[in-house]
Short mmCIF file of N, CA, C and O in Angstrom, two decimals:
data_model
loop_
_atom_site.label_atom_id
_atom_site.label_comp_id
_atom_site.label_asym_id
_atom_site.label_seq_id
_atom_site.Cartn_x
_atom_site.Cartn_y
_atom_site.Cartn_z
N UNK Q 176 3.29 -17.87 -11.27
CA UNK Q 176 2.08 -17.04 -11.22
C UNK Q 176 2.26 -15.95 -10.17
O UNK Q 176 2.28 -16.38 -9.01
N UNK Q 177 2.40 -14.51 -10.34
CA UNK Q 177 2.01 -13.25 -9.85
C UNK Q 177 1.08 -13.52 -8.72
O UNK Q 177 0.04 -14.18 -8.85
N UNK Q 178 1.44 -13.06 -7.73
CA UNK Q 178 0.23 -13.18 -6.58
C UNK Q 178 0.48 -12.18 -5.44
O UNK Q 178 1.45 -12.41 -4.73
N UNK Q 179 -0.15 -11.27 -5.22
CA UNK Q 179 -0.28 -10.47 -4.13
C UNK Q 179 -1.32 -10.69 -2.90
O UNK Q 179 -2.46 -10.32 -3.19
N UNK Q 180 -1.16 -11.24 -1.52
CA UNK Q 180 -2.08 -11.21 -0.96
C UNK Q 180 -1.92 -10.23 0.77
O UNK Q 180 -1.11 -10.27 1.70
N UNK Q 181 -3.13 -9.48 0.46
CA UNK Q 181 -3.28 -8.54 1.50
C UNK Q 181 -3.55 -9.00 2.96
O UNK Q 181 -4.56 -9.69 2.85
N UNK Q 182 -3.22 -8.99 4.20
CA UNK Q 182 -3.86 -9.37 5.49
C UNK Q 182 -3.49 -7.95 6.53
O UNK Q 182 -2.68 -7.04 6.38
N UNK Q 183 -4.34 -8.21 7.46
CA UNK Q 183 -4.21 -7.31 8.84
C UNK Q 183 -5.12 -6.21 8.44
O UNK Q 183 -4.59 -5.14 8.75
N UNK Q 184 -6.06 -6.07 7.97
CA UNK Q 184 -7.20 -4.83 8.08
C UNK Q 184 -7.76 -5.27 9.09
O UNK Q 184 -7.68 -6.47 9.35
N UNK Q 185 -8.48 -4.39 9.90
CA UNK Q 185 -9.28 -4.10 11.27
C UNK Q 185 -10.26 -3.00 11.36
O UNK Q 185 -10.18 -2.28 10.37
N UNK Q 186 -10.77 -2.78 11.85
CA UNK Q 186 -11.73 -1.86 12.69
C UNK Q 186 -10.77 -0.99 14.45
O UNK Q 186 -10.73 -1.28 15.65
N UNK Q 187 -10.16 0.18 13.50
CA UNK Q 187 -9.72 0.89 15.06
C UNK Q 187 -10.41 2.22 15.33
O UNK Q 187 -11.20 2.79 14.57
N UNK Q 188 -10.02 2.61 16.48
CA UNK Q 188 -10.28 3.71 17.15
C UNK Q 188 -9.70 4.82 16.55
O UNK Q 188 -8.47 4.69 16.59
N UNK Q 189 -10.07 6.02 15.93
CA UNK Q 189 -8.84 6.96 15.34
C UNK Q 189 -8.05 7.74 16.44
O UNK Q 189 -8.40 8.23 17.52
N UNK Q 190 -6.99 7.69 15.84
CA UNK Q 190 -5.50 7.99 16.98
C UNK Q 190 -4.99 6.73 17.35
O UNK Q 190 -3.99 6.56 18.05
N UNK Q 191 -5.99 5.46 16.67
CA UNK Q 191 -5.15 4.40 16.84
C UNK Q 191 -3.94 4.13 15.75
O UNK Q 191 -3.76 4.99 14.89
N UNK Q 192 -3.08 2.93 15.78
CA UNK Q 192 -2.21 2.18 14.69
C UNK Q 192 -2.72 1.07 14.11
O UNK Q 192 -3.53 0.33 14.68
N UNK Q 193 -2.14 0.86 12.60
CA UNK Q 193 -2.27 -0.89 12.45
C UNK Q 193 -1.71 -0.59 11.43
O UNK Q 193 -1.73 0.50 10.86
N UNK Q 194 -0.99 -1.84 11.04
CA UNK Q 194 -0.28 -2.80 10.35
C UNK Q 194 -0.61 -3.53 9.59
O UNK Q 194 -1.17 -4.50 10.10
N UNK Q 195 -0.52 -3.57 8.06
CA UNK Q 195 -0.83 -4.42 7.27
C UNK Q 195 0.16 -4.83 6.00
O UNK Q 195 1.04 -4.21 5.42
N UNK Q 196 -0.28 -5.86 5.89
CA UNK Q 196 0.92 -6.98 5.45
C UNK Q 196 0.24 -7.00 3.62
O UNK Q 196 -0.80 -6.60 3.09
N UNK Q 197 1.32 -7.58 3.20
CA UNK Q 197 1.17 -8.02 1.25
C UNK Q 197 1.97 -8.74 1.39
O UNK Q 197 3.07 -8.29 1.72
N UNK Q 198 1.84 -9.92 1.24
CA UNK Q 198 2.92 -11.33 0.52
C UNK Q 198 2.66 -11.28 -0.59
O UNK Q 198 1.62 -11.10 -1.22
N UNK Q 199 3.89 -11.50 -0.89
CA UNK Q 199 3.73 -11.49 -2.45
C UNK Q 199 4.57 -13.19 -2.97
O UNK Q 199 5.09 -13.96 -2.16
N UNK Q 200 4.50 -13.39 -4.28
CA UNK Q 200 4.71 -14.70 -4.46
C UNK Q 200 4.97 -14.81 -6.08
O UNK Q 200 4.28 -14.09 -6.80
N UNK Q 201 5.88 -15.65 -6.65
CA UNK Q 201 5.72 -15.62 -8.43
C UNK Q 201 6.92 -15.15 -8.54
O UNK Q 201 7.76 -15.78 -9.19
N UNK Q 202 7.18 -14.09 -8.01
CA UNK Q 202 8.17 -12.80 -8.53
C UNK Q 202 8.97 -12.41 -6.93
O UNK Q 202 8.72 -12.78 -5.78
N UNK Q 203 9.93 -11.58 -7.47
CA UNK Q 203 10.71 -10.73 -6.20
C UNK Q 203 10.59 -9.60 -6.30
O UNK Q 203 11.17 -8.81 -7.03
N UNK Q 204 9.74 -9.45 -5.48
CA UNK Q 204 9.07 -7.64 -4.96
C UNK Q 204 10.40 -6.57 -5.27
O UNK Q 204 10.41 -5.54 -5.95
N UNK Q 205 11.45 -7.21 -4.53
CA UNK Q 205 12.53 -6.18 -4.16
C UNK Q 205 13.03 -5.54 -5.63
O UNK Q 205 13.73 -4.54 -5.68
N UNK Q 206 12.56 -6.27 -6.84
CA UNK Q 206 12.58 -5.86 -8.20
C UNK Q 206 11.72 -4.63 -8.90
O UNK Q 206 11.98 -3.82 -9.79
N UNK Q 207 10.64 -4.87 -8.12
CA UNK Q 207 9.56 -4.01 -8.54
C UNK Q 207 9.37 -2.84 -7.96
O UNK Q 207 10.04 -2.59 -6.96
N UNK Q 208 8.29 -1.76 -8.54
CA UNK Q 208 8.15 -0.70 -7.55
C UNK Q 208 6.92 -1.13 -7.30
O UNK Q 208 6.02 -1.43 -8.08
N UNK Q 209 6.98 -1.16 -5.52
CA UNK Q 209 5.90 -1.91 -4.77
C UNK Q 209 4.85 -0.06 -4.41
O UNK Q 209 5.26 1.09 -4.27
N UNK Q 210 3.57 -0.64 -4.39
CA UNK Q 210 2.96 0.47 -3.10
C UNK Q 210 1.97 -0.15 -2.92
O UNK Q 210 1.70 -1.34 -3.10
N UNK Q 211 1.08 1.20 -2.32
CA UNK Q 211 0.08 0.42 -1.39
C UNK Q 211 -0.86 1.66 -1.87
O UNK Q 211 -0.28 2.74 -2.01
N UNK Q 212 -1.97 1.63 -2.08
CA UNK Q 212 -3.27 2.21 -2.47
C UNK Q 212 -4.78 2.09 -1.46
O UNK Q 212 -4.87 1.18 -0.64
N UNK Q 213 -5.43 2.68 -1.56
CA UNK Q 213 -6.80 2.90 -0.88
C UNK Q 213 -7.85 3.03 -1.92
O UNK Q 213 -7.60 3.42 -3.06
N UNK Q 214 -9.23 2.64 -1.44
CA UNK Q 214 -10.74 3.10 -1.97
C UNK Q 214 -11.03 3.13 -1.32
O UNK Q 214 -10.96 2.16 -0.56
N UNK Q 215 -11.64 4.28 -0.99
CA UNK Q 215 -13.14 4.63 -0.42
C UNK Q 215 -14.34 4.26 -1.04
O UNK Q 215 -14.35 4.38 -2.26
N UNK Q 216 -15.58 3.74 -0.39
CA UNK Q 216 -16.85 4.01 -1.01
C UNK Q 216 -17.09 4.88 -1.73
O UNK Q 216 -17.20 5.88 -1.03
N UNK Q 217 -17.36 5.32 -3.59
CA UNK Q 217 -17.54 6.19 -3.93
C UNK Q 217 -16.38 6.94 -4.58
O UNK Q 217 -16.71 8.00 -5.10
N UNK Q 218 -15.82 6.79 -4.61
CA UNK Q 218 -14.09 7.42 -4.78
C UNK Q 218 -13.59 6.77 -5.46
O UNK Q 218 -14.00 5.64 -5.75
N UNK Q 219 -12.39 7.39 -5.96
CA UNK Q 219 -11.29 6.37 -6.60
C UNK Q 219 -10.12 5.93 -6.23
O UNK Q 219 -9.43 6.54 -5.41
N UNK Q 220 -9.86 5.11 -6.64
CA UNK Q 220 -8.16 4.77 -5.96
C UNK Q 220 -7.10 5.33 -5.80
O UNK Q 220 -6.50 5.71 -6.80
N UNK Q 221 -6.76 5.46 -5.00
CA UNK Q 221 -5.67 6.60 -4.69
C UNK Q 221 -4.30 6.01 -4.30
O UNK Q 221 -4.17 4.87 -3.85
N UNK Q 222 -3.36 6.82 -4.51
CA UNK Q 222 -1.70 5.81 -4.26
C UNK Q 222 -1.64 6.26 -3.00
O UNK Q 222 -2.00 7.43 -2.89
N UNK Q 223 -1.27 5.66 -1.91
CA UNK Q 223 -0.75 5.92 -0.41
C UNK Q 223 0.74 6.52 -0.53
O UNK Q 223 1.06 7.69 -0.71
N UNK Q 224 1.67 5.26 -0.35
CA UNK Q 224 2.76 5.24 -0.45
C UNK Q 224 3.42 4.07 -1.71
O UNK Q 224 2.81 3.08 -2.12
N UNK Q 225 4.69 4.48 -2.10
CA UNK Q 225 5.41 3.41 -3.04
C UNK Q 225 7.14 3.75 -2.65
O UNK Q 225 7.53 4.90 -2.48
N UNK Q 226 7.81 2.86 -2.59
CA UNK Q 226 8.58 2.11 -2.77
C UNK Q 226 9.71 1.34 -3.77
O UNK Q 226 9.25 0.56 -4.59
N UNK Q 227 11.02 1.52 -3.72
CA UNK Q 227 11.48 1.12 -5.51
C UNK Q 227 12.62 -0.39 -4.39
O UNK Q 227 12.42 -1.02 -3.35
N UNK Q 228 13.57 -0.32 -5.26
CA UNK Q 228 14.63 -1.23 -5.01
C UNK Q 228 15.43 -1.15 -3.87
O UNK Q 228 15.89 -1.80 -2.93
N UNK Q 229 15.41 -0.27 -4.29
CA UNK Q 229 16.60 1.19 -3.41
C UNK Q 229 16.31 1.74 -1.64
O UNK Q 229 17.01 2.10 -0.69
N UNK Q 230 14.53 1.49 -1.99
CA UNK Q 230 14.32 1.82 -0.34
C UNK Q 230 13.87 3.40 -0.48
O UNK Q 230 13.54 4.13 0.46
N UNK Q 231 13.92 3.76 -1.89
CA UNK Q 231 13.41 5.32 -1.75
C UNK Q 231 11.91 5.28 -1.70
O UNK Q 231 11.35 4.22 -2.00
N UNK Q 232 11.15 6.40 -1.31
CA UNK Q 232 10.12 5.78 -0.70
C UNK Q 232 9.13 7.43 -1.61
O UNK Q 232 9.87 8.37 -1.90
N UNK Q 233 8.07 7.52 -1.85
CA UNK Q 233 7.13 8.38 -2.16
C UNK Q 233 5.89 8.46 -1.20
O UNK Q 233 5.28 7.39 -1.07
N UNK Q 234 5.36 9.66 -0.43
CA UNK Q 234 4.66 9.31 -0.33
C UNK Q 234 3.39 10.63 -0.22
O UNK Q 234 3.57 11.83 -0.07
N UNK Q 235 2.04 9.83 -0.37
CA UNK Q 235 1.18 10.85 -0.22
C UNK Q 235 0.75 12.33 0.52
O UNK Q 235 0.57 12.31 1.73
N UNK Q 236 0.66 13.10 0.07
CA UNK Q 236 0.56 14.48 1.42
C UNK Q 236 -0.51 13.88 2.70
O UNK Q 236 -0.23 13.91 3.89
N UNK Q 237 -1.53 13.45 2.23
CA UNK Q 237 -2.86 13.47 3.12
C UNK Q 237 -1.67 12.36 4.14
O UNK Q 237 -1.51 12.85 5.26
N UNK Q 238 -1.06 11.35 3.99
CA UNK Q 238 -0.78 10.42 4.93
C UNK Q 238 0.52 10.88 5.17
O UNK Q 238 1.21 10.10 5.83
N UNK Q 239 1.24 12.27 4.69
CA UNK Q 239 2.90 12.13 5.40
C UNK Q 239 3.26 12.33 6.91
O UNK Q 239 2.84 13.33 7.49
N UNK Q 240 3.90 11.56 7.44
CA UNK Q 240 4.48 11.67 8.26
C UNK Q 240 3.43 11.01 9.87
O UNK Q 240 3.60 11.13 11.08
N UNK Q 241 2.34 10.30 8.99
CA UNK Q 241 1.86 8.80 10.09
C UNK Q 241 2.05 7.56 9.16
O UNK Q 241 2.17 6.50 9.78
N UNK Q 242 2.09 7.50 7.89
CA UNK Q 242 2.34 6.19 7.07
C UNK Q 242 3.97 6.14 6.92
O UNK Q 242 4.74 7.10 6.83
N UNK Q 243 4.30 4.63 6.91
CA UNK Q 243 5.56 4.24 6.56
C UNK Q 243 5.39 2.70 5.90
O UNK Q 243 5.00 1.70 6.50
N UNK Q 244 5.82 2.80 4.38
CA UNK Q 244 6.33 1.50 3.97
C UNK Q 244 7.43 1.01 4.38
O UNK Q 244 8.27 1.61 5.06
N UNK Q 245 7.51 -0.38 3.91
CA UNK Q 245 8.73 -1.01 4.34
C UNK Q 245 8.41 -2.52 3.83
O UNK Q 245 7.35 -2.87 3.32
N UNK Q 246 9.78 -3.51 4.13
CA UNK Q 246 9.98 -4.24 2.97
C UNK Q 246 11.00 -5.47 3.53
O UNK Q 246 12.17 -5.08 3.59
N UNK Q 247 10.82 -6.66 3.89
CA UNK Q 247 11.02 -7.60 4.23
C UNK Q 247 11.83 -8.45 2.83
O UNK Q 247 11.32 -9.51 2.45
N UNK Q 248 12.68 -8.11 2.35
CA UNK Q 248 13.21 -9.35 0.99
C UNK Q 248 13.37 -10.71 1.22
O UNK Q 248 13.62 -11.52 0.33
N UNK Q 249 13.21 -10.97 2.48
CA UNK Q 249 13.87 -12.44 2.49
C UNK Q 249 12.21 -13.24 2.58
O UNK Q 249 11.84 -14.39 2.35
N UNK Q 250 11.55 -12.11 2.98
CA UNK Q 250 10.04 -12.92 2.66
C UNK Q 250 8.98 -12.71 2.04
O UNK Q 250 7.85 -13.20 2.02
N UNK Q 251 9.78 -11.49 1.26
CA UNK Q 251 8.88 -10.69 -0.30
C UNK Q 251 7.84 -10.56 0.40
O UNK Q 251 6.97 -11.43 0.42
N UNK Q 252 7.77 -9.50 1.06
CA UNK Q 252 6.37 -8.86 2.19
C UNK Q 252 6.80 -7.78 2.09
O UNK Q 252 7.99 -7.46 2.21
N UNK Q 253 5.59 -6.82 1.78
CA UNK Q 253 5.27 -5.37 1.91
C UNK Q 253 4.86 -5.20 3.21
O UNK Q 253 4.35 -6.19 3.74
N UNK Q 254 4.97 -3.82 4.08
CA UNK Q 254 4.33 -3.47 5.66
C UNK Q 254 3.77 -2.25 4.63
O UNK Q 254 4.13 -1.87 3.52
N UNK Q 255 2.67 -1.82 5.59
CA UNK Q 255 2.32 -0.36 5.60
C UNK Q 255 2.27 -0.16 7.36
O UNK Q 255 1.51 -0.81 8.08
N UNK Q 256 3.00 0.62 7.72
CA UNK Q 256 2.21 1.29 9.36
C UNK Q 256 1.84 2.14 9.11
O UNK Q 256 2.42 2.91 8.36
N UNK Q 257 0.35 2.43 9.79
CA UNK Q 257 -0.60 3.23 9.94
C UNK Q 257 -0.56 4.19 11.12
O UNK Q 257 -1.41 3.61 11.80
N UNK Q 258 -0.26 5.06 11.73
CA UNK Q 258 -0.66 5.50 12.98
C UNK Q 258 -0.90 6.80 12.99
O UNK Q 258 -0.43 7.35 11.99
N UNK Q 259 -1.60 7.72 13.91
CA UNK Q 259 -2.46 8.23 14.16
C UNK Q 259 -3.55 8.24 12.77
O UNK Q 259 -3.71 9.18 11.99
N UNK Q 260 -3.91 7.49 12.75
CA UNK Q 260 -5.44 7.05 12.07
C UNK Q 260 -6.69 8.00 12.05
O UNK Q 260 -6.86 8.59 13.12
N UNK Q 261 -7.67 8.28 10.99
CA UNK Q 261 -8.25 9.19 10.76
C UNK Q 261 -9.59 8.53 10.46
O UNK Q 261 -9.42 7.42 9.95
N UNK Q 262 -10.40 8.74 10.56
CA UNK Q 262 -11.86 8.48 9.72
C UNK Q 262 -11.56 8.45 8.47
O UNK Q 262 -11.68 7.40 7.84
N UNK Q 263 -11.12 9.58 7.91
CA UNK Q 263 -11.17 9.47 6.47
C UNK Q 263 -9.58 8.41 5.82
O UNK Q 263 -9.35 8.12 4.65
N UNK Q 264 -8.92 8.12 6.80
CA UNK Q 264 -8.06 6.94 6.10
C UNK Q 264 -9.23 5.31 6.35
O UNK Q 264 -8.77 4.19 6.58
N UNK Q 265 -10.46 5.59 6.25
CA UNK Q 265 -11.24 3.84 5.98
C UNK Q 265 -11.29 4.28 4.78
O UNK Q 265 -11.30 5.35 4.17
N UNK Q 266 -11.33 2.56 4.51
CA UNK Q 266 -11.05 2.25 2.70
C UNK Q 266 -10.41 0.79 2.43
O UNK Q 266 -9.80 0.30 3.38
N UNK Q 267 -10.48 0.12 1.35
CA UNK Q 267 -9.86 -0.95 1.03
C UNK Q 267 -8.46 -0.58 0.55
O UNK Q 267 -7.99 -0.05 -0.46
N UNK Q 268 -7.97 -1.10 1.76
CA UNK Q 268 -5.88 -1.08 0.93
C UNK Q 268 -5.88 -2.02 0.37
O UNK Q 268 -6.09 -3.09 0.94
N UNK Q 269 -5.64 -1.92 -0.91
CA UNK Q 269 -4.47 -2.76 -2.15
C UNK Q 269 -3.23 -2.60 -1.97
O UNK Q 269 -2.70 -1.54 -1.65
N UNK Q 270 -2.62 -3.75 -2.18
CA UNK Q 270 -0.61 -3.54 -2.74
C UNK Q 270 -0.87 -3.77 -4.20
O UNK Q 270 -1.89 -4.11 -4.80
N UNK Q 271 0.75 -3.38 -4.73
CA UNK Q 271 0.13 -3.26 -6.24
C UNK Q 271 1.65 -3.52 -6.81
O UNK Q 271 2.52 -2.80 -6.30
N UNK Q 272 1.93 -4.14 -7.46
CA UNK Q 272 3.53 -3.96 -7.90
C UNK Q 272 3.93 -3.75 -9.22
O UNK Q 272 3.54 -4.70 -9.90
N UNK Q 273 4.61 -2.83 -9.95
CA UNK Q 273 4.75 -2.49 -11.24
C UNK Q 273 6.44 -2.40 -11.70
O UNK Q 273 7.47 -2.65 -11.09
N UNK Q 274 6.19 -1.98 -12.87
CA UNK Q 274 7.62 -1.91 -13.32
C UNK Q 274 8.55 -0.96 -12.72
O UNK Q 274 8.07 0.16 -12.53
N UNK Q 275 10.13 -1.16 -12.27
CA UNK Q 275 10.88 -0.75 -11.76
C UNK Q 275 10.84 0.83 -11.84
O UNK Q 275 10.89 1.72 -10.98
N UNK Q 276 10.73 0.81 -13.37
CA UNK Q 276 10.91 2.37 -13.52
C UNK Q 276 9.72 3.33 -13.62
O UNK Q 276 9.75 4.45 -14.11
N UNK Q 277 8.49 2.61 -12.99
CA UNK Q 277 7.30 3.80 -12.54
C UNK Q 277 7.54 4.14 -11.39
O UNK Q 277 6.51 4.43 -10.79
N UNK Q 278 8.60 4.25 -10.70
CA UNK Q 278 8.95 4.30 -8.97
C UNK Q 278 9.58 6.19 -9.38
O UNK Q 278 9.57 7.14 -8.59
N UNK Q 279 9.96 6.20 -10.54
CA UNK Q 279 10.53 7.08 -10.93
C UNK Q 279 9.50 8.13 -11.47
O UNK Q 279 9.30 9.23 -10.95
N UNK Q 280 8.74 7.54 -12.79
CA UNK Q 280 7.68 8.06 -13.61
C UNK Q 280 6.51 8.29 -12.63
O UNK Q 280 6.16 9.42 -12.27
N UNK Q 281 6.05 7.39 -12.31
CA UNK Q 281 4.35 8.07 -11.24
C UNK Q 281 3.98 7.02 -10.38
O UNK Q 281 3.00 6.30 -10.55
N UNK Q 282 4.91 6.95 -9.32
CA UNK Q 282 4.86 5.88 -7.88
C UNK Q 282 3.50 6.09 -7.42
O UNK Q 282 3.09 4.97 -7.09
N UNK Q 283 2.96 6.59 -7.31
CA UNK Q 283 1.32 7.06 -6.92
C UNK Q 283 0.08 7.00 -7.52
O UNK Q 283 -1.04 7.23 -7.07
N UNK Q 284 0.72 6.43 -9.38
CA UNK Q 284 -0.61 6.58 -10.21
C UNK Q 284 -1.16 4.73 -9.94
O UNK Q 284 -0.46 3.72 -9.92
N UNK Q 285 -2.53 4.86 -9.77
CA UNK Q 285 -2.49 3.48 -9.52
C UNK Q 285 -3.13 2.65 -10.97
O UNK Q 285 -3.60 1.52 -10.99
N UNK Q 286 -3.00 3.50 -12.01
CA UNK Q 286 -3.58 2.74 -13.20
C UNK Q 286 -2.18 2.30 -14.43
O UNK Q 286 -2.25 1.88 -15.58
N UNK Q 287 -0.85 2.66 -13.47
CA UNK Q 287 0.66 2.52 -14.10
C UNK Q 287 0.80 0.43 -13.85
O UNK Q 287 1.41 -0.34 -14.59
N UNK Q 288 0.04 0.11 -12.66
CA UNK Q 288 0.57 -0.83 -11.75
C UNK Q 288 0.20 -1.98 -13.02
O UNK Q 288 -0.62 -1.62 -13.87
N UNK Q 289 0.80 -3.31 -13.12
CA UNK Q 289 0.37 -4.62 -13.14
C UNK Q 289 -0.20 -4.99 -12.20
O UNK Q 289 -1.42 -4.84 -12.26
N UNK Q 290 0.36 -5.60 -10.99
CA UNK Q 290 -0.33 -6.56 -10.42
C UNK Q 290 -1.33 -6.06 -8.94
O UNK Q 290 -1.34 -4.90 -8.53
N UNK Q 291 -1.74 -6.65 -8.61
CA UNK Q 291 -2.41 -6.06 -7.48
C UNK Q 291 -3.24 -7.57 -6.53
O UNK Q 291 -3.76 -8.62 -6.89
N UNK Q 292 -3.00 -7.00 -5.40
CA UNK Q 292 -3.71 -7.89 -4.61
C UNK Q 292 -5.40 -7.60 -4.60
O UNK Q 292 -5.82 -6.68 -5.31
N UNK Q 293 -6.36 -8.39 -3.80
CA UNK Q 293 -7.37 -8.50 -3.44
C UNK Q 293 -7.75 -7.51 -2.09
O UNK Q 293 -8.82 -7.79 -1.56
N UNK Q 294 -7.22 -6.72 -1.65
CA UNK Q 294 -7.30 -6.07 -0.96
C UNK Q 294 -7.69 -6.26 0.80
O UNK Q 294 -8.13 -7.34 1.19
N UNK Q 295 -7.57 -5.51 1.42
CA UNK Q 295 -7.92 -6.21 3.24
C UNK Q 295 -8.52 -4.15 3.50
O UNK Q 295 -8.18 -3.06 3.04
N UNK Q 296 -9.47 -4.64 4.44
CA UNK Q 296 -10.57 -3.23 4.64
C UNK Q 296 -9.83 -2.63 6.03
O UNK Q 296 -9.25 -3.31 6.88
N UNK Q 297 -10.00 -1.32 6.01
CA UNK Q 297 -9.16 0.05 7.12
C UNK Q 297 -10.31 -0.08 7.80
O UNK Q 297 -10.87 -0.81 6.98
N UNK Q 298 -11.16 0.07 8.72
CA UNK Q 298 -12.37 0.79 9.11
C UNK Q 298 -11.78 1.92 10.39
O UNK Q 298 -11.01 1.52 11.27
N UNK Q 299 -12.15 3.01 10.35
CA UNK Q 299 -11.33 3.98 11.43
C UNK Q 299 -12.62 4.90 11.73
O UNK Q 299 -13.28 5.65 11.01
N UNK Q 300 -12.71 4.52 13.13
CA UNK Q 300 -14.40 5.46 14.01
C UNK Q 300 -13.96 6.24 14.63
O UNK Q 300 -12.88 5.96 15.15
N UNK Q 301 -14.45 7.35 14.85
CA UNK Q 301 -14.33 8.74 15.58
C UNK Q 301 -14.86 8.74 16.79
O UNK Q 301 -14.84 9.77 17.48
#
C-alpha cells in the first residue's frame, strides 16, 4: 500500500527556515518523480519543487533560490528546506509522487501526480 506521510509544519517568523519531511512507504520514491506542492486558503494547488531519479530538480519561480528538495533513498524521505520564508509561502504542503516520466512532461502540474500525502500546515507571520 502507497503511503505518503507529511511532518515538520510550524508557525515561523518570516526570514525564518523550516524543514519538512515526507516518508514515504509501499514503493521506492527514488523511482518516482517526487515533489512537493502548497494550498493556500482559497487558491489552488500549486507545484513548489519536483525531483526525478537522477537528482534533477524543477523548481518554482516564486520559491527559486530559498527552496531546496532533496532525497534520502535509504529511507525513502523527501526534505523540502524552506528559508527566508514569506507570508505568502503559508499553506498546506503536500508531497505527491507520480510517474517517472512527468519529471520530464510537467514536474509542477499537481493534477499529473498519483499519490499524495495528507499534508502538514506552513504558517509564516510578518
Amino acid at each position: 500500500q502507497v503511503q505518503l506521510v507529511e511532518s515538520g509544519g510550524d508557525s515561523v517568523q518570516a526570514g525564518g527556515s523550516l524543514r519538512v519531511s515526507c516518508a514515504a512507504s509501499g514503493f521506492t520514491s527514488s523511482r518516482y518523480c517526487m515533489g512537493w506542492f502548497r494550498q493556500a486558503p482559497g487558491r489552488e494547488r500549486e507545484g513548489v519543487v519536483a525531483t526525478d531519479s537522477a537528482g534533477s530538480t524543477r523548481v518554482a519561480d516564486s520559491v527559486k533560490g530559498r527552496f531546496t528538495i532533496s532525497k534520502d533513498n535509504a529511507k525513502n524521505t523527501l526534505y523540502l528546506q524552506m528559508n527566508s520564508l514569506r507570508p505568502e509561502d503559508t499553506g498546506m504542503y503536500y508531497c505527491a509522487a507520480g510517474p517517472a516520466a512527468l519529471c520530464v512532461a510537467a514536474p509542477l502540474a499537481p493534477y499529473k501526480y498519483n499519490y499524495w500525502g495528507q499534508g502538514t500546515q506552513v504558517t509564516v507571520s510578518s
